[in-house]
Amino acid sequence: MTGPFDSVAIIGAGLAGASAAITLRERGFSGRIRLIGAETHLPYERPPLSKDFLGGDLPPERLLVHPEQAYAERDIDLVLGGAAIRLHPAERAVELAGGERVEADRVLLCMGVRPRLAGVPGEWLSGVHYLRDLEHAMALREVIRRGVPVVVVGEGFIGSELASTLAGQGADVTLLMAGDLPMRPALGQEAAHWLLNRHRDSGVRVLARSPLKSINGFDRVESVEVADGTVLPAGAVVVGIGSEPVVDLAAGAGITVDDGVVVDSSSRTSIPEVFAAGDLARFPSRAFARRLRVEHWQNAQNQAANAVEAMLGHADPYDEIPWAWTEQHGNRWEIAGLPMLGTQVVRRGDPDGPDGALWVFSERGRVQGAVAVNRRRELRALLRALAGTVFVDEQAVRDESIDIRLAISSAETAVPAGEA
Ligand SMILES: Cc1cc2nc3c(=O)[nH]c(=O)nc-3n(C[C@H](O)[C@H](O)[C@H](O)COP(=O)(O)OP(=O)(O)OC[C@H]3O[C@@H](n4cnc5c(N)ncnc54)[C@H](O)[C@@H]3O)c2cc1C
């Protein structure tokens, strides 16, 4: 089946782009597929860049989403090493940096995000790093090899993972946090506090309420200054203060953007022939009654697959519950839903115990999210439950002898706390 169109251009050859291209063929699309990537590499996995890849000697080939032959076998044209610079929806064409023009009946935007720049004096000095791409990770491997003191700026996912991996490699590492706790919005207060202690136990020097003021040096980084005037020596600085969706191309084509490319539940943008998926797309979540833009692996993979199914006219509305994992100091974390929306938090288990812990976040008795450390199975059950309107029995969550599935109940059978 070719679908109601003959050609698709996928812009952005990362996880979402690769997932879309393969899914298109697997769903029977027989027209032309072009996967256009600004990077010269085949699509690769980013999660290891801050974990095993950075902390080891894994060759880059081991990061590939699919081997090259998977694209060749499916007759997917890889157009790598040249960014798309303009979209001409009326002419159904995409213009590439090298001057080439690609005709396509449908376009899928998968350009992801780019790191937010430090925005302080000295940000352009040599020795200032970011972590998004393979080249960034290669440069950071070199930093580890040189053994210089490293200052990591930012206590989000990337900063916290980096601090963990660098400490694991014996680096002298300082984590500068603007707030009090690492990954606080994602983990909640108590779990984030536990993580803070793991950083400290592992030798990370953690400075709270210490936003970066400037990066100092002559040509190269020599030190950083934090807002209270403290100066720390640094041979390298890694800035992990968040990211920005890559929306330039979409905005230039008149597509609606609002902290991401705005899509409907079919991943369709405000121009019907153009779709978007992955880290850059903001989709309507029925479960949370708001638009979400999710910067996690599972969303990129699944939303892209769903987008091309929608293009072909047979997809369920996309309404995935956010789910992510992280590994730090030998502990595996999983995060489901949106914990930051919960004002009530109940813990099950003990993060220091052999079975780890699970935190359930709710609002007026309704589950909003869950966080698990070293405790896998129960979070999966909650993840499924989060897709519906689910209420939580706090006492039963605390009681480890009760199956977690019995501690939560669907909207049909439960009355939210405070409404009884
Ligand atoms: C270091 C790191 C660690 C992570 N760890 C985890 C984790 O532990 N768990 C988790 O759930 N998620 C993790 N993530 C997030 C996960 O990797 C992303 O959600 C996922 O990669 C998003 O896929 P994407 O295809 O939307 O974007 P990307 O993977 O960023 O791919 C976008 C691609 O588009 C290209 N591009 C941009 N503009 C253009 C253009 N104009 N023309 C052509 N190409 C263009 C970019 O160069 C890039 O190759 C991590 C991310 C990073 C960076």
Short mmCIF file of N, CA, C and O in Angstrom, two decimals, residues 93-167:
data_model
loop_
_atom_site.label_atom_id
_atom_site.label_comp_id
_atom_site.label_asym_id
_atom_site.label_seq_id
_atom_site.Cartn_x
_atom_site.Cartn_y
_atom_site.Cartn_z
N ALA A 93 7.91 20.78 -0.85
CA ALA A 93 9.36 20.62 -1.04
C ALA A 93 10.12 21.05 0.21
O ALA A 93 9.64 21.86 1.01
N VAL A 94 11.29 20.44 0.36
CA VAL A 94 12.20 20.77 1.46
C VAL A 94 13.52 21.17 0.83
O VAL A 94 14.00 20.50 -0.08
N GLU A 95 14.10 22.27 1.32
CA GLU A 95 15.37 22.74 0.77
C GLU A 95 16.48 22.35 1.74
O GLU A 95 16.36 22.57 2.95
N LEU A 96 17.56 21.80 1.23
CA LEU A 96 18.67 21.38 2.09
C LEU A 96 19.81 22.39 2.04
O LEU A 96 19.93 23.15 1.08
N ALA A 97 20.68 22.33 3.06
CA ALA A 97 21.77 23.30 3.16
C ALA A 97 22.66 23.29 1.93
O ALA A 97 23.15 24.34 1.50
N GLY A 98 22.84 22.13 1.32
CA GLY A 98 23.72 22.04 0.15
C GLY A 98 23.05 22.54 -1.14
O GLY A 98 23.65 22.46 -2.22
N GLY A 99 21.83 23.03 -1.04
CA GLY A 99 21.14 23.55 -2.22
C GLY A 99 20.17 22.55 -2.84
O GLY A 99 19.34 22.91 -3.67
N GLU A 100 20.26 21.30 -2.42
CA GLU A 100 19.37 20.28 -2.99
C GLU A 100 17.92 20.56 -2.56
O GLU A 100 17.67 21.08 -1.47
N ARG A 101 17.00 20.17 -3.44
CA ARG A 101 15.57 20.34 -3.13
C ARG A 101 14.93 18.96 -3.15
O ARG A 101 15.10 18.20 -4.11
N VAL A 102 14.24 18.64 -2.07
CA VAL A 102 13.62 17.32 -1.96
C VAL A 102 12.11 17.48 -2.05
O VAL A 102 11.52 18.23 -1.27
N GLU A 103 11.49 16.82 -3.02
CA GLU A 103 10.03 16.90 -3.14
C GLU A 103 9.41 15.84 -2.23
O GLU A 103 9.92 14.72 -2.15
N ALA A 104 8.35 16.17 -1.55
CA ALA A 104 7.70 15.19 -0.68
C ALA A 104 6.24 15.55 -0.47
O ALA A 104 5.91 16.70 -0.22
N ASP A 105 5.38 14.54 -0.58
CA ASP A 105 3.94 14.78 -0.37
C ASP A 105 3.62 15.00 1.11
O ASP A 105 2.68 15.71 1.45
N ARG A 106 4.36 14.29 1.95
CA ARG A 106 4.18 14.44 3.40
C ARG A 106 5.55 14.67 4.02
O ARG A 106 6.55 14.09 3.59
N VAL A 107 5.55 15.50 5.09
CA VAL A 107 6.81 15.76 5.80
C VAL A 107 6.60 15.46 7.27
O VAL A 107 5.54 15.78 7.84
N LEU A 108 7.59 14.81 7.88
CA LEU A 108 7.54 14.58 9.33
C LEU A 108 8.74 15.28 9.95
O LEU A 108 9.89 15.03 9.56
N LEU A 109 8.46 16.18 10.87
CA LEU A 109 9.54 16.93 11.54
C LEU A 109 9.98 16.20 12.80
O LEU A 109 9.16 15.96 13.70
N CYS A 110 11.24 15.84 12.87
CA CYS A 110 11.79 15.11 14.04
C CYS A 110 13.13 15.72 14.42
O CYS A 110 14.12 14.99 14.58
N MET A 111 13.20 17.03 14.54
CA MET A 111 14.51 17.67 14.73
C MET A 111 14.94 17.79 16.19
O MET A 111 16.00 18.36 16.47
N GLY A 112 14.13 17.30 17.10
CA GLY A 112 14.56 17.23 18.50
C GLY A 112 14.75 18.58 19.16
O GLY A 112 14.03 19.56 18.86
N VAL A 113 15.71 18.63 20.05
CA VAL A 113 15.99 19.86 20.82
C VAL A 113 17.48 20.17 20.72
O VAL A 113 18.27 19.32 20.33
N ARG A 114 17.83 21.38 21.10
CA ARG A 114 19.25 21.74 21.21
C ARG A 114 19.50 22.26 22.63
O ARG A 114 18.58 22.82 23.26
N PRO A 115 20.72 22.08 23.14
CA PRO A 115 20.98 22.52 24.52
C PRO A 115 20.86 24.04 24.65
O PRO A 115 21.24 24.78 23.73
N ARG A 116 20.33 24.47 25.77
CA ARG A 116 20.26 25.90 26.04
C ARG A 116 21.69 26.37 26.38
O ARG A 116 22.41 25.68 27.13
N LEU A 117 22.08 27.50 25.84
CA LEU A 117 23.45 27.99 26.08
C LEU A 117 23.56 28.61 27.47
O LEU A 117 22.56 29.07 28.03
N ALA A 118 24.80 28.65 27.98
CA ALA A 118 25.01 29.10 29.36
C ALA A 118 24.54 30.54 29.56
O ALA A 118 24.01 30.88 30.62
N GLY A 119 24.74 31.39 28.56
CA GLY A 119 24.26 32.77 28.66
C GLY A 119 24.99 33.60 29.70
O GLY A 119 24.39 34.49 30.31
N VAL A 120 26.27 33.30 29.95
CA VAL A 120 27.05 34.09 30.91
C VAL A 120 28.38 34.48 30.25
O VAL A 120 28.79 33.84 29.28
N PRO A 121 29.07 35.49 30.78
CA PRO A 121 30.38 35.82 30.21
C PRO A 121 31.29 34.60 30.23
O PRO A 121 31.28 33.82 31.19
N GLY A 122 32.03 34.42 29.17
CA GLY A 122 32.98 33.30 29.09
C GLY A 122 32.40 32.04 28.50
O GLY A 122 33.10 31.02 28.39
N GLU A 123 31.12 32.09 28.06
CA GLU A 123 30.51 30.83 27.60
C GLU A 123 31.17 30.28 26.34
O GLU A 123 31.00 29.11 26.03
N TRP A 124 31.92 31.11 25.61
CA TRP A 124 32.54 30.63 24.37
C TRP A 124 33.98 30.16 24.57
O TRP A 124 34.66 29.81 23.62
N LEU A 125 34.46 30.19 25.81
CA LEU A 125 35.85 29.74 26.04
C LEU A 125 36.02 28.28 25.69
O LEU A 125 35.07 27.48 25.81
N SER A 126 37.20 27.91 25.26
CA SER A 126 37.50 26.51 25.03
C SER A 126 37.41 25.77 26.38
O SER A 126 37.84 26.31 27.41
N GLY A 127 36.86 24.58 26.36
CA GLY A 127 36.68 23.85 27.62
C GLY A 127 35.27 23.94 28.17
O GLY A 127 34.95 23.34 29.19
N VAL A 128 34.40 24.71 27.47
CA VAL A 128 32.98 24.75 27.86
C VAL A 128 32.25 23.74 26.97
O VAL A 128 32.34 23.79 25.75
N HIS A 129 31.56 22.81 27.60
CA HIS A 129 30.94 21.70 26.87
C HIS A 129 29.42 21.67 27.10
O HIS A 129 28.91 22.19 28.09
N TYR A 130 28.77 20.97 26.16
CA TYR A 130 27.34 20.64 26.29
C TYR A 130 27.24 19.15 26.02
O TYR A 130 28.22 18.52 25.61
N LEU A 131 26.07 18.57 26.22
CA LEU A 131 25.95 17.14 25.91
C LEU A 131 24.61 16.86 25.24
O LEU A 131 23.58 16.79 25.90
N ARG A 132 24.67 16.75 23.92
CA ARG A 132 23.48 16.35 23.17
C ARG A 132 23.88 15.32 22.11
O ARG A 132 23.19 14.35 21.88
N ASP A 133 25.02 15.57 21.47
CA ASP A 133 25.41 14.76 20.31
C ASP A 133 26.61 13.87 20.63
O ASP A 133 27.31 14.07 21.62
N LEU A 134 26.84 12.95 19.72
CA LEU A 134 27.98 12.04 19.83
C LEU A 134 29.30 12.80 19.97
O LEU A 134 30.15 12.45 20.81
N GLU A 135 29.48 13.87 19.18
CA GLU A 135 30.73 14.64 19.24
C GLU A 135 30.93 15.23 20.63
O GLU A 135 32.04 15.29 21.14
N HIS A 136 29.80 15.69 21.22
CA HIS A 136 29.91 16.24 22.58
C HIS A 136 30.43 15.17 23.54
O HIS A 136 31.29 15.43 24.38
N ALA A 137 29.88 13.97 23.42
CA ALA A 137 30.28 12.89 24.34
C ALA A 137 31.75 12.49 24.10
O ALA A 137 32.48 12.21 25.06
N MET A 138 32.17 12.50 22.83
CA MET A 138 33.58 12.18 22.54
C MET A 138 34.49 13.21 23.20
O MET A 138 35.53 12.87 23.77
N ALA A 139 34.10 14.48 23.11
CA ALA A 139 34.92 15.54 23.71
C ALA A 139 34.97 15.38 25.23
O ALA A 139 36.01 15.60 25.87
N LEU A 140 33.85 14.94 25.81
CA LEU A 140 33.83 14.76 27.28
C LEU A 140 34.65 13.54 27.71
O LEU A 140 35.22 13.53 28.80
N ARG A 141 34.71 12.54 26.86
CA ARG A 141 35.59 11.41 27.17
C ARG A 141 37.03 11.90 27.30
O ARG A 141 37.79 11.46 28.16
N GLU A 142 37.39 12.84 26.45
CA GLU A 142 38.74 13.41 26.46
C GLU A 142 38.97 14.19 27.77
O GLU A 142 40.05 14.14 28.35
N VAL A 143 37.91 14.89 28.22
CA VAL A 143 38.01 15.63 29.49
C VAL A 143 38.32 14.64 30.62
O VAL A 143 39.18 14.89 31.48
N ILE A 144 37.61 13.51 30.62
CA ILE A 144 37.84 12.51 31.68
C ILE A 144 39.30 12.03 31.60
O ILE A 144 39.99 11.90 32.60
N ARG A 145 39.74 11.78 30.37
CA ARG A 145 41.09 11.26 30.19
C ARG A 145 42.13 12.25 30.71
O ARG A 145 43.13 11.86 31.31
N ARG A 146 41.85 13.55 30.51
CA ARG A 146 42.83 14.56 30.95
C ARG A 146 42.84 14.73 32.46
O ARG A 146 43.77 15.29 33.03
N GLY A 147 41.77 14.30 33.12
CA GLY A 147 41.74 14.32 34.59
C GLY A 147 41.67 15.71 35.20
O GLY A 147 42.13 15.92 36.32
N VAL A 148 41.08 16.66 34.50
CA VAL A 148 40.99 18.03 35.03
C VAL A 148 39.75 18.16 35.92
O VAL A 148 38.80 17.38 35.78
N PRO A 149 39.71 19.14 36.83
CA PRO A 149 38.49 19.36 37.61
C PRO A 149 37.34 19.82 36.71
O PRO A 149 37.54 20.70 35.87
N VAL A 150 36.18 19.20 36.89
CA VAL A 150 35.04 19.51 36.03
C VAL A 150 33.93 20.14 36.86
O VAL A 150 33.58 19.64 37.93
N VAL A 151 33.38 21.22 36.35
CA VAL A 151 32.19 21.81 36.97
C VAL A 151 31.00 21.51 36.07
O VAL A 151 31.00 21.86 34.88
N VAL A 152 29.99 20.83 36.62
CA VAL A 152 28.76 20.54 35.88
C VAL A 152 27.72 21.57 36.33
O VAL A 152 27.48 21.73 37.52
N VAL A 153 27.14 22.24 35.36
CA VAL A 153 26.18 23.30 35.69
C VAL A 153 24.77 22.78 35.38
O VAL A 153 24.47 22.44 34.23
N GLY A 154 23.93 22.71 36.39
CA GLY A 154 22.54 22.29 36.16
C GLY A 154 22.25 20.95 36.79
O GLY A 154 23.00 20.00 36.62
N GLU A 155 21.12 20.90 37.51
CA GLU A 155 20.80 19.70 38.31
C GLU A 155 19.65 18.91 37.71
O GLU A 155 18.96 18.16 38.40
N GLY A 156 19.40 19.09 36.41
CA GLY A 156 18.35 18.30 35.76
C GLY A 156 18.86 16.92 35.39
O GLY A 156 19.88 16.46 35.90
N PHE A 157 18.13 16.24 34.49
CA PHE A 157 18.50 14.89 34.05
C PHE A 157 19.97 14.83 33.63
O PHE A 157 20.74 14.01 34.10
N ILE A 158 20.35 15.71 32.69
CA ILE A 158 21.68 15.62 32.08
C ILE A 158 22.76 15.95 33.11
O ILE A 158 23.74 15.21 33.26
N GLY A 159 22.57 17.03 33.84
CA GLY A 159 23.59 17.44 34.83
C GLY A 159 23.78 16.38 35.90
O GLY A 159 24.91 16.03 36.26
N SER A 160 22.68 15.82 36.37
CA SER A 160 22.76 14.84 37.44
C SER A 160 23.41 13.54 36.94
O SER A 160 24.27 12.96 37.60
N GLU A 161 23.02 13.11 35.73
CA GLU A 161 23.65 11.90 35.16
C GLU A 161 25.14 12.12 34.93
O GLU A 161 25.96 11.25 35.19
N LEU A 162 25.46 13.32 34.41
CA LEU A 162 26.87 13.62 34.15
C LEU A 162 27.69 13.58 35.44
O LEU A 162 28.78 13.01 35.46
N ALA A 163 27.16 14.19 36.49
CA ALA A 163 27.89 14.20 37.76
C ALA A 163 28.14 12.77 38.21
O ALA A 163 29.24 12.43 38.67
N SER A 164 27.12 11.93 38.05
CA SER A 164 27.26 10.53 38.47
C SER A 164 28.34 9.81 37.65
O SER A 164 29.23 9.16 38.19
N THR A 165 28.26 9.95 36.32
CA THR A 165 29.21 9.22 35.46
C THR A 165 30.63 9.74 35.66
O THR A 165 31.58 8.96 35.75
N LEU A 166 30.77 11.06 35.76
CA LEU A 166 32.11 11.62 35.94
C LEU A 166 32.71 11.16 37.27
O LEU A 166 33.87 10.77 37.34
N ALA A 167 31.89 11.18 38.32
CA ALA A 167 32.39 10.72 39.63
C ALA A 167 32.77 9.25 39.55
O ALA A 167 33.79 8.83 40.10
#
